[in-house]
Amino acid sequence: MRKIYVLLGVAVLALVVLFSSIFVVDEREKALVLQFGQIQRVKEEPGLAFKIPFIQDVVRYDDRILSLDTDPIEVTPSDDRRLIVDAFARYRIQNVEQFRRAVGVGGIRSAEGRLTAILIAQTRAVLGSDGVTSNTILSEDRSELMTRIRDQARLRAANLGLEVIDVRLKQTALPDQNLAATFERMRAEREREATDERARGEEAAQRVRAQADRTVVELVSEAEREANITRGEADATRNGIFAEAFGADQDFFAFYRSLAAYETSLQGENSTMILSPDSEFFEYLKTDSPEGATNRPAEPQAAAATVDEETSDAGEGSATETN
């Protein structure tokens, strides 16, 4: 019976030793086999592995891509316009042996603290470099700046056994004390642009009005020129007709001109004229002549002197009133 208990104890001890020497590495992990704190072996392939029980320990590290968010930091670009930047990074443990030597027993937490310091330093260095303004950070060039931050952080994180895969700026904002001044400046810029647009519109409107006025003047001038030409031709025709009529019957033409002068002189309410009785203006109205109306001069000079040729187009049937 005693022998059975001994064999049973040996079997149990063997099982304990066996299970203590076996460990499993998941496909999402990398493992280090340590002996008295010293690295003995690296296990990166997933599967079953062995170690010396009670002497060696196994430390596992996540082999997946991890994320790290940094606290918002204040940066000052080259235009001295302060910004609050919030960044995050994607990284993974590339070399577990180097990672263990760099961070020791602190593991991921210690590594993330050191990686955060690297990201903050490189973010401030890149965003505060010459030629980088706040407008550049807020424009499409933002992606180029993030690439520069990632490359520089990758070089420094390699000493920790880490690979920085990507760095992104989640948020870029102004400090609260600068918001009011920034909004006021933006409002002033928009008002200036609106004033410039209105000025350009007014200038264009003035050009259109000036062109329209010029066109009106040219059209009116052309119309007046054509009217004067037509009027001159008509006057020439009229004068030709008068000359022909005057040459045909000089007495009748003189009588007609006198009637036109009477009509022109006695228009509207002007029905009274004070003239000398001997005036030749009423030569054709005198009845006290012994020879009557048949004794009249060949050309009435008074009528011809007082009446302009342009008033001679009055109708032959106009009435004449005298007092």
XYZ file of C-alpha atoms in Angstrom:
323
model
C 0.000 0.000 0.000
C 2.798 2.357 0.860
C 4.360 1.707 -2.514
C 1.128 2.678 -4.208
C 1.067 6.009 -2.401
C 4.625 6.674 -3.428
C 3.891 5.902 -7.052
C 0.800 8.077 -6.918
C 2.794 10.970 -5.483
C 5.450 10.563 -8.139
C 2.788 10.575 -10.822
C 1.200 13.720 -9.462
C 4.596 15.397 -9.225
C 5.361 14.358 -12.786
C 2.095 15.840 -13.969
C 2.788 19.074 -12.142
C 6.256 19.249 -13.620
C 4.877 18.461 -17.070
C 2.171 21.112 -16.942
C 4.664 23.618 -15.540
C 6.958 23.061 -18.482
C 4.292 23.468 -21.146
C 2.928 26.822 -22.331
C 0.823 27.891 -25.304
C 1.465 30.964 -27.447
C -1.646 32.513 -29.006
C -1.535 33.798 -32.619
C -2.139 37.298 -31.255
C 0.859 37.161 -28.930
C 4.613 36.984 -28.747
C 6.354 35.341 -25.792
C 9.689 35.586 -24.013
C 11.163 32.781 -21.924
C 13.040 34.283 -18.969
C 15.385 32.564 -16.574
C 16.209 34.548 -13.453
C 15.142 37.686 -15.328
C 17.361 37.020 -18.328
C 15.959 36.383 -21.793
C 16.550 32.815 -22.849
C 14.319 32.375 -25.826
C 11.820 34.257 -28.021
C 8.660 32.507 -29.084
C 6.867 34.378 -31.918
C 5.122 31.498 -33.698
C 1.797 30.440 -32.224
C 1.546 26.912 -30.775
C 2.768 24.674 -27.952
C 6.191 25.262 -26.381
C 8.230 24.038 -23.426
C 10.293 25.614 -20.687
C 12.171 24.504 -17.630
C 9.648 24.350 -14.807
C 10.094 26.458 -11.679
C 13.199 28.070 -13.145
C 12.007 29.734 -16.317
C 9.060 32.115 -16.685
C 7.048 33.129 -19.747
C 6.156 36.761 -20.453
C 3.564 37.444 -23.165
C 3.162 40.632 -25.216
C 0.336 41.629 -27.546
C 1.334 41.253 -31.195
C -1.652 43.197 -32.553
C -1.731 46.833 -33.693
C -2.367 48.996 -30.659
C -3.662 52.577 -30.392
C -2.402 55.405 -28.228
C -4.209 58.717 -27.649
C -2.175 61.675 -26.473
C -3.464 64.464 -24.281
C -4.279 67.763 -26.074
C -1.171 69.874 -26.394
C -0.620 73.497 -27.361
C 1.599 74.226 -30.355
C 2.760 77.532 -31.805
C 3.207 77.579 -35.622
C 5.495 80.028 -37.364
C 2.708 82.655 -37.575
C 2.458 82.737 -33.728
C -1.156 81.628 -33.844
C -1.482 79.110 -31.044
C -3.425 75.904 -31.599
C -4.631 73.042 -29.437
C -3.759 69.718 -31.103
C -5.048 66.278 -30.129
C -3.201 63.350 -31.802
C -3.301 59.571 -31.715
C -0.951 56.863 -32.998
C -1.124 53.258 -34.152
C 1.837 51.077 -33.176
C 2.883 47.474 -32.581
C 5.671 45.647 -30.796
C 8.126 44.743 -33.505
C 11.043 43.363 -31.502
C 9.933 41.839 -28.178
C 13.488 41.176 -27.008
C 14.504 44.801 -27.520
C 11.181 45.921 -26.074
C 11.823 43.924 -22.873
C 15.286 45.366 -22.472
C 14.031 48.928 -23.047
C 10.996 48.987 -20.758
C 11.824 46.170 -18.328
C 8.999 44.948 -16.139
C 6.927 48.068 -16.855
C 5.599 46.484 -20.043
C 3.030 48.238 -22.242
C 2.197 50.947 -19.731
C 5.804 52.094 -19.460
C 6.243 51.878 -23.245
C 3.157 53.978 -23.905
C 4.367 56.651 -21.508
C 7.673 56.926 -23.345
C 5.967 56.749 -26.753
C 3.592 59.550 -25.695
C 6.563 61.755 -24.865
C 8.067 61.007 -28.284
C 4.808 61.867 -30.107
C 4.351 65.135 -28.225
C 7.929 66.193 -28.878
C 7.782 65.389 -32.593
C 4.361 66.982 -33.006
C 5.605 70.238 -31.536
C 8.812 70.057 -33.571
C 7.043 69.517 -36.895
C 4.107 71.907 -36.368
C 6.405 74.592 -34.976
C 9.005 74.378 -37.744
C 9.706 77.176 -40.230
C 7.169 77.535 -43.014
C 4.376 75.766 -41.132
C 1.532 78.166 -40.353
C -1.851 77.629 -38.785
C -3.413 77.757 -42.254
C -1.070 74.980 -43.371
C -2.123 72.807 -40.441
C -5.802 73.372 -41.269
C -5.385 72.836 -45.021
C -4.821 69.804 -47.248
C -1.101 69.903 -46.342
C -2.110 68.463 -42.985
C -1.538 64.901 -44.277
C 2.062 65.721 -45.203
C 2.662 67.085 -41.705
C 1.258 63.904 -40.144
C 3.572 61.825 -42.325
C 6.557 63.827 -41.120
C 5.518 63.348 -37.494
C 5.118 59.591 -38.055
C 8.527 59.197 -39.716
C 10.379 61.067 -36.996
C 8.505 59.272 -34.220
C 9.214 55.925 -35.910
C 12.960 56.547 -35.805
C 12.935 57.272 -32.075
C 10.459 54.548 -31.169
C 12.651 51.917 -32.847
C 14.935 52.044 -29.776
C 11.975 50.775 -27.739
C 11.364 47.851 -30.084
C 8.174 49.557 -31.332
C 6.987 50.266 -34.880
C 4.880 53.405 -35.303
C 2.451 52.588 -38.087
C 0.482 55.824 -38.310
C 0.005 59.168 -36.593
C -3.147 61.261 -36.974
C -4.242 64.661 -35.738
C -7.750 64.106 -34.430
C -8.591 67.686 -33.572
C -7.060 71.090 -34.181
C -8.683 73.995 -32.377
C -7.924 77.439 -31.085
C -7.504 78.209 -27.382
C -10.599 79.699 -25.795
C -8.922 83.058 -25.239
C -8.119 83.343 -28.952
C -11.531 82.395 -30.335
C -13.089 85.856 -29.995
C -10.148 87.593 -31.679
C -10.074 84.990 -34.429
C -13.796 85.311 -35.126
C -13.485 89.094 -35.218
C -10.605 88.867 -37.682
C -12.562 86.448 -39.863
C -15.565 88.777 -39.787
C -13.369 91.737 -40.790
C -11.889 89.730 -43.665
C -15.339 88.731 -44.922
C -16.540 92.343 -44.706
C -13.478 93.514 -46.635
C -14.133 90.926 -49.336
C -17.796 91.989 -49.487
C -16.749 95.645 -49.831
C -14.366 94.741 -52.646
C -17.098 92.786 -54.427
C -19.526 95.700 -54.125
C -16.874 98.109 -55.417
C -16.176 95.874 -58.414
C -19.904 95.590 -59.069
C -20.355 99.354 -58.905
C -17.419 99.819 -61.268
C -18.945 97.366 -63.741
C -22.320 99.116 -63.443
C -20.726 102.484 -64.155
C -19.035 101.060 -67.235
C -22.363 99.696 -68.462
C -24.129 103.003 -67.806
C -21.348 104.964 -69.518
C -21.530 102.678 -72.538
C -25.315 103.039 -72.630
C -25.083 106.860 -72.378
C -22.499 106.878 -75.134
C -24.742 104.721 -77.317
C -27.688 107.067 -76.657
C -25.624 110.132 -77.579
C -24.367 108.455 -80.748
C -27.888 107.379 -81.765
C -29.374 110.804 -81.037
C -26.533 112.542 -82.878
C -26.958 110.253 -85.882
C -30.716 110.811 -85.874
C -30.300 114.570 -85.614
C -27.750 114.512 -88.433
C -30.122 112.552 -90.669
C -33.013 114.850 -89.658
C -30.975 117.946 -90.504
C -30.025 116.434 -93.838
C -33.667 115.617 -94.570
C -34.772 119.060 -93.344
C -32.138 120.754 -95.518
C -33.207 118.793 -98.561
C -36.836 119.684 -97.850
C -35.947 123.362 -97.410
C -34.043 123.280 -100.679
C -37.029 121.730 -102.419
C -39.370 124.277 -100.834
C -37.150 127.163 -101.794
C -36.991 125.810 -105.319
C -40.777 125.679 -105.445
C -41.030 129.242 -104.072
C -38.457 130.477 -106.534
C -40.300 128.853 -109.407
C -43.619 130.305 -108.205
C -42.066 133.756 -107.707
C -40.667 133.679 -111.203
C -44.045 132.663 -112.676
C -46.141 135.438 -111.053
C -44.304 138.022 -108.989
C -47.419 140.012 -108.007
C -49.268 136.981 -106.683
C -46.150 135.815 -104.800
C -45.789 139.223 -103.134
C -49.448 139.144 -102.128
C -49.082 135.637 -100.719
C -46.024 136.612 -98.671
C -47.914 139.577 -97.232
C -50.782 137.343 -96.119
C -48.314 134.958 -94.468
C -46.748 137.914 -92.626
C -50.192 139.033 -91.394
C -50.928 135.533 -90.115
C -47.590 135.257 -88.334
C -47.907 138.671 -86.685
C -51.488 138.266 -85.507
C -51.494 134.939 -83.657
C -53.280 133.920 -80.466
C -54.417 136.889 -78.362
C -52.104 139.283 -80.209
C -54.784 140.905 -82.447
C -53.703 144.545 -82.076
C -50.816 146.259 -83.841
C -49.829 149.934 -83.653
C -48.156 151.096 -86.835
C -47.821 154.319 -88.775
C -50.651 154.887 -91.234
C -48.074 155.239 -93.946
C -46.507 151.849 -93.163
C -46.120 149.556 -96.127
C -46.983 146.525 -93.912
C -50.738 147.013 -94.633
C -50.297 148.051 -98.238
C -52.700 145.339 -99.399
C -55.367 146.336 -96.802
C -55.659 150.009 -97.809
C -58.969 150.992 -99.463
C -58.623 154.786 -99.661
C -56.380 154.615 -102.678
C -57.941 156.074 -105.774
C -56.933 153.065 -107.726
C -58.053 150.644 -104.996
C -56.219 147.427 -104.339
C -54.909 147.255 -107.883
C -52.267 149.951 -107.237
C -49.690 147.998 -105.127
C -45.927 147.725 -105.381
C -44.281 144.891 -107.114
C -42.457 143.681 -103.999
C -43.720 144.533 -100.467
C -40.456 145.250 -98.670
C -42.011 145.569 -95.194
C -43.562 142.130 -95.364
C -40.372 140.581 -96.689
C -38.321 142.199 -93.896
C -40.514 141.110 -90.981
C -41.289 137.547 -91.917
C -38.721 134.746 -91.947
C -38.786 132.359 -94.870
C -39.448 129.379 -92.546
C -42.842 130.876 -91.504
C -44.060 130.991 -95.110
C -45.390 127.394 -95.046
C -48.674 128.486 -93.441
C -51.900 127.463 -95.217
C -53.487 129.672 -97.795
C -56.855 129.653 -96.037
C -55.761 131.174 -92.668
C -57.865 134.007 -91.326
C -56.394 137.440 -90.447
C -57.861 139.656 -87.697
C -57.102 143.388 -87.410
C -58.288 146.095 -85.087
